[in-house]
CSV table of C-alpha atoms in Angstrom, one decimal:
chain,number,residue,atom,x,y,z
A,1,UNK,CA,96.7,89.1,79.1
A,2,UNK,CA,97.5,92.3,80.9
A,3,UNK,CA,100.8,91.1,82.3
A,4,UNK,CA,101.9,91.7,85.9
A,5,UNK,CA,100.3,94.8,87.2
A,6,UNK,CA,102.0,97.0,89.8
A,7,UNK,CA,100.4,100.0,91.6
A,8,UNK,CA,101.2,102.7,92.2
A,9,UNK,CA,103.9,103.3,89.5
A,10,UNK,CA,105.4,106.1,91.6
A,11,UNK,CA,105.2,106.8,95.3
A,12,UNK,CA,106.7,109.5,97.3
A,13,UNK,CA,106.8,109.3,101.1
A,14,UNK,CA,108.3,111.3,103.9
A,15,UNK,CA,110.8,109.7,106.2
A,16,UNK,CA,109.1,107.6,108.8
A,17,UNK,CA,105.9,107.1,106.9
A,18,UNK,CA,104.5,103.8,105.7
A,19,UNK,CA,104.4,102.6,102.1
A,20,UNK,CA,102.3,99.8,100.6
A,21,UNK,CA,103.1,98.5,97.2
A,22,UNK,CA,100.7,96.3,95.3
A,23,UNK,CA,101.2,93.5,92.7
A,24,UNK,CA,98.7,91.6,90.6
A,25,UNK,CA,100.3,88.6,89.1
A,26,UNK,CA,99.3,87.1,85.7
A,27,UNK,CA,96.2,85.0,86.1
A,28,UNK,CA,97.0,81.4,86.6
A,29,UNK,CA,100.6,82.0,87.8
A,30,UNK,CA,101.3,80.2,91.0
A,31,UNK,CA,104.6,81.9,92.0
A,32,UNK,CA,105.1,85.6,92.9
A,33,UNK,CA,108.5,87.2,93.4
A,34,UNK,CA,109.6,90.6,94.7
A,35,UNK,CA,112.9,92.3,93.8
A,36,UNK,CA,114.4,95.6,94.5
A,37,UNK,CA,116.5,97.6,92.0
A,38,UNK,CA,118.9,100.4,92.9
A,39,UNK,CA,121.8,101.9,91.0
A,40,UNK,CA,124.3,100.8,93.7
A,41,UNK,CA,123.1,97.3,94.5
A,42,UNK,CA,121.5,96.4,91.2
A,43,UNK,CA,118.7,93.8,91.3
A,44,UNK,CA,118.2,92.1,94.6
A,45,UNK,CA,115.8,89.3,95.5
A,46,UNK,CA,113.5,90.1,98.4
A,47,UNK,CA,110.9,87.4,98.8
A,48,UNK,CA,108.7,84.9,97.0
A,49,UNK,CA,105.4,83.0,97.4
A,50,UNK,CA,104.2,79.8,95.9
A,51,UNK,CA,100.5,79.1,95.9
A,52,UNK,CA,100.1,82.1,98.2
A,53,UNK,CA,102.4,80.6,100.8
A,54,UNK,CA,105.6,82.4,101.7
A,55,UNK,CA,108.6,80.3,100.7
A,56,UNK,CA,111.7,82.4,101.0
A,57,UNK,CA,112.1,85.8,102.5
A,58,UNK,CA,115.8,85.7,102.9
A,59,UNK,CA,116.3,89.0,101.1
A,60,UNK,CA,113.9,91.0,103.2
A,61,UNK,CA,115.2,93.6,105.7
A,62,UNK,CA,113.9,92.0,108.8
A,63,UNK,CA,112.6,95.0,110.8
A,64,UNK,CA,110.5,97.2,108.6
A,65,UNK,CA,109.6,95.1,105.5
A,66,UNK,CA,106.8,92.6,105.2
A,67,UNK,CA,105.0,90.9,102.4
A,68,UNK,CA,101.7,89.1,102.1
A,69,UNK,CA,99.7,87.3,99.5
A,70,UNK,CA,96.2,87.1,100.9
A,71,UNK,CA,94.7,85.6,97.7
A,72,UNK,CA,96.0,84.4,94.3
A,73,UNK,CA,95.2,87.7,92.6
A,74,UNK,CA,97.4,90.0,94.6
A,75,UNK,CA,100.5,90.5,96.8
A,76,UNK,CA,101.5,93.4,98.9
A,77,UNK,CA,104.9,94.7,100.0
A,78,UNK,CA,104.7,96.9,103.1
A,79,UNK,CA,107.5,99.1,104.3
A,80,UNK,CA,107.1,100.7,107.7
A,81,UNK,CA,108.9,103.8,108.9
A,82,UNK,CA,110.4,104.3,105.4
A,83,UNK,CA,114.0,105.6,105.3
A,84,UNK,CA,115.8,107.4,102.4
A,85,UNK,CA,117.8,104.2,101.7
A,86,UNK,CA,114.6,102.4,100.9
A,87,UNK,CA,114.3,104.6,97.8
A,88,UNK,CA,114.4,102.1,94.9
A,89,UNK,CA,112.3,100.5,92.1
A,90,UNK,CA,110.4,97.6,93.5
A,91,UNK,CA,109.7,94.9,90.9
A,92,UNK,CA,107.1,92.1,91.1
A,93,UNK,CA,107.3,89.1,88.9
A,94,UNK,CA,105.2,86.0,88.5
A,95,UNK,CA,105.7,82.6,86.9
A,96,UNK,CA,103.3,79.8,86.0
A,97,UNK,CA,105.3,77.4,88.1
A,98,UNK,CA,108.5,77.8,90.1
A,99,UNK,CA,110.4,76.0,87.3
A,100,UNK,CA,109.4,78.5,84.7
A,101,UNK,CA,110.6,81.9,83.6
A,102,UNK,CA,109.5,84.9,85.5
A,103,UNK,CA,107.5,87.8,84.0
A,104,UNK,CA,108.1,91.2,85.5
A,105,UNK,CA,105.8,94.1,86.1
A,106,UNK,CA,106.8,97.7,85.3
A,107,UNK,CA,107.8,98.3,88.9
A,108,UNK,CA,107.0,100.9,91.6
A,109,UNK,CA,109.4,103.7,92.0
A,110,UNK,CA,109.5,104.6,95.7
A,111,UNK,CA,111.1,107.9,96.7
A,112,UNK,CA,111.6,108.6,100.4
A,113,UNK,CA,112.3,112.2,101.2
B,1,UNK,CA,126.4,80.6,96.5
B,2,UNK,CA,125.6,81.2,92.9
B,3,UNK,CA,126.6,84.5,91.3
B,4,UNK,CA,126.5,86.2,87.9
B,5,UNK,CA,129.2,88.5,86.4
B,6,UNK,CA,128.6,90.7,83.4
B,7,UNK,CA,132.1,92.1,82.9
B,8,UNK,CA,131.1,94.9,80.5
B,9,UNK,CA,129.2,97.7,82.1
B,10,UNK,CA,128.8,99.5,78.8
B,11,UNK,CA,129.0,98.4,75.2
B,12,UNK,CA,128.7,100.6,72.1
B,13,UNK,CA,128.0,99.1,68.7
B,14,UNK,CA,127.1,100.5,65.3
B,15,UNK,CA,123.7,99.8,63.9
B,16,UNK,CA,123.9,96.8,61.7
B,17,UNK,CA,127.0,95.4,63.5
B,18,UNK,CA,127.1,92.1,65.4
B,19,UNK,CA,126.8,92.0,69.1
B,20,UNK,CA,128.0,89.8,72.0
B,21,UNK,CA,127.2,90.6,75.6
B,22,UNK,CA,129.1,88.4,78.1
B,23,UNK,CA,127.8,86.6,81.1
B,24,UNK,CA,129.7,84.3,83.5
B,25,UNK,CA,128.0,82.4,86.2
B,26,UNK,CA,129.2,80.6,89.3
B,27,UNK,CA,127.3,77.5,90.4
B,28,UNK,CA,128.4,74.0,91.0
B,29,UNK,CA,125.4,72.3,89.4
B,30,UNK,CA,123.6,72.9,86.1
B,31,UNK,CA,121.9,76.2,86.2
B,32,UNK,CA,118.8,77.7,84.6
B,33,UNK,CA,119.9,80.8,82.8
B,34,UNK,CA,118.0,83.8,81.5
B,35,UNK,CA,118.6,87.0,79.6
B,36,UNK,CA,116.3,90.0,80.2
B,37,UNK,CA,116.2,93.5,78.6
B,38,UNK,CA,115.1,96.6,80.4
B,39,UNK,CA,114.1,99.7,78.5
B,40,UNK,CA,113.9,103.1,80.3
B,41,UNK,CA,111.3,103.3,83.0
B,42,UNK,CA,110.0,99.8,82.2
B,43,UNK,CA,110.2,96.4,83.8
B,44,UNK,CA,112.3,93.5,82.6
B,45,UNK,CA,111.4,91.7,79.4
B,46,UNK,CA,112.5,88.1,78.8
B,47,UNK,CA,114.7,87.7,75.8
B,48,UNK,CA,115.5,84.0,76.1
B,49,UNK,CA,115.9,81.1,78.6
B,50,UNK,CA,118.2,78.1,79.0
B,51,UNK,CA,117.0,74.9,80.6
B,52,UNK,CA,119.3,71.9,80.4
B,53,UNK,CA,119.3,70.7,76.8
B,54,UNK,CA,120.5,72.3,73.6
B,55,UNK,CA,123.3,74.7,74.5
B,56,UNK,CA,122.2,77.3,71.9
B,57,UNK,CA,118.9,78.9,72.5
B,58,UNK,CA,117.0,81.2,70.3
B,59,UNK,CA,115.1,84.2,71.7
B,60,UNK,CA,113.0,87.1,70.5
B,61,UNK,CA,114.1,89.8,68.0
B,62,UNK,CA,117.0,87.8,66.6
B,63,UNK,CA,118.8,87.2,69.9
B,64,UNK,CA,120.5,83.9,70.7
B,65,UNK,CA,122.7,82.7,73.5
B,66,UNK,CA,125.1,79.8,74.0
B,67,UNK,CA,125.5,77.9,77.2
B,68,UNK,CA,129.0,76.6,78.0
B,69,UNK,CA,129.5,74.5,81.1
B,70,UNK,CA,133.2,74.3,80.7
B,71,UNK,CA,133.5,78.1,80.5
B,72,UNK,CA,130.6,78.8,83.0
B,73,UNK,CA,129.3,81.2,80.4
B,74,UNK,CA,126.0,82.2,78.8
B,75,UNK,CA,126.9,84.9,76.2
B,76,UNK,CA,124.2,86.7,74.3
B,77,UNK,CA,124.6,87.4,70.6
B,78,UNK,CA,122.8,89.1,67.8
B,79,UNK,CA,123.9,89.2,64.2
B,80,UNK,CA,122.8,92.7,63.3
B,81,UNK,CA,121.9,95.3,65.9
B,82,UNK,CA,119.1,97.7,65.5
B,83,UNK,CA,118.8,101.1,67.1
B,84,UNK,CA,115.8,99.8,69.1
B,85,UNK,CA,118.1,97.4,70.9
B,86,UNK,CA,119.5,100.4,72.9
B,87,UNK,CA,118.7,99.2,76.4
B,88,UNK,CA,120.2,97.5,79.5
B,89,UNK,CA,120.6,93.8,79.4
B,90,UNK,CA,120.6,91.5,82.4
B,91,UNK,CA,121.8,87.9,82.8
B,92,UNK,CA,120.2,85.9,85.6
B,93,UNK,CA,120.7,82.5,87.1
B,94,UNK,CA,118.3,80.3,89.0
B,95,UNK,CA,119.3,77.2,90.9
B,96,UNK,CA,116.1,75.5,89.6
B,97,UNK,CA,115.9,73.0,92.5
B,98,UNK,CA,114.4,73.9,95.8
B,99,UNK,CA,114.7,77.6,95.3
B,100,UNK,CA,113.8,79.5,92.2
B,101,UNK,CA,114.8,83.0,92.9
B,102,UNK,CA,117.0,84.8,90.4
B,103,UNK,CA,120.5,86.1,91.0
B,104,UNK,CA,121.2,88.9,88.5
B,105,UNK,CA,124.3,90.3,87.0
B,106,UNK,CA,124.9,94.0,87.3
B,107,UNK,CA,123.7,94.6,83.7
B,108,UNK,CA,125.3,95.8,80.5
B,109,UNK,CA,124.2,99.1,79.0
B,110,UNK,CA,124.1,98.8,75.3
B,111,UNK,CA,124.3,102.0,73.2
B,112,UNK,CA,123.7,101.8,69.4
B,113,UNK,CA,125.2,104.5,67.2
B,114,UNK,CA,124.5,105.3,63.6
């Protein structure tokens, strides 16, 4: 079991560029969550999927952030027109069922210059 | 809305000493509670979880936590701290019904000294 895989581990973008972050959940897990971690705000929920369907995106900034889960083996978080305030560690987690504990990937550190 | 408070941003303990990290939650129902540990430049690793049942739960590496509904608390304990426990610890709550996202506390940074 490789755990939750996130790629890339580090990404540097210029202001206004697009960033796409990838997450491969643990095989057999039906729920996928995205969180953002910053020094100032701590760990914040962004969105989650259950059986590939979007369930709750209440934490997503509405205008530039989007997430998809096209199949059970990966999810993407896309940030358009990145801004310096988007700089953070983006964490993906999966759980075998929504009732169960979440297992986190190592995160993608996004730096927007 | 539910919330989690970890009142101690930093805790320093001597190796071999006992440890308690505090967590207070705010939620009107019975929550699902979790403790995670984060080592530098790594993701979160699950230490232990509480689902309604026995209030004392055992976790990995000698950690345990006790749920108290009357005090709205879920404190983490360890009898004897090892230098490898030097990390950041997060308490999290999940409603567990209808929406399973976590709400995290701000974290407690544990430093272990010789």
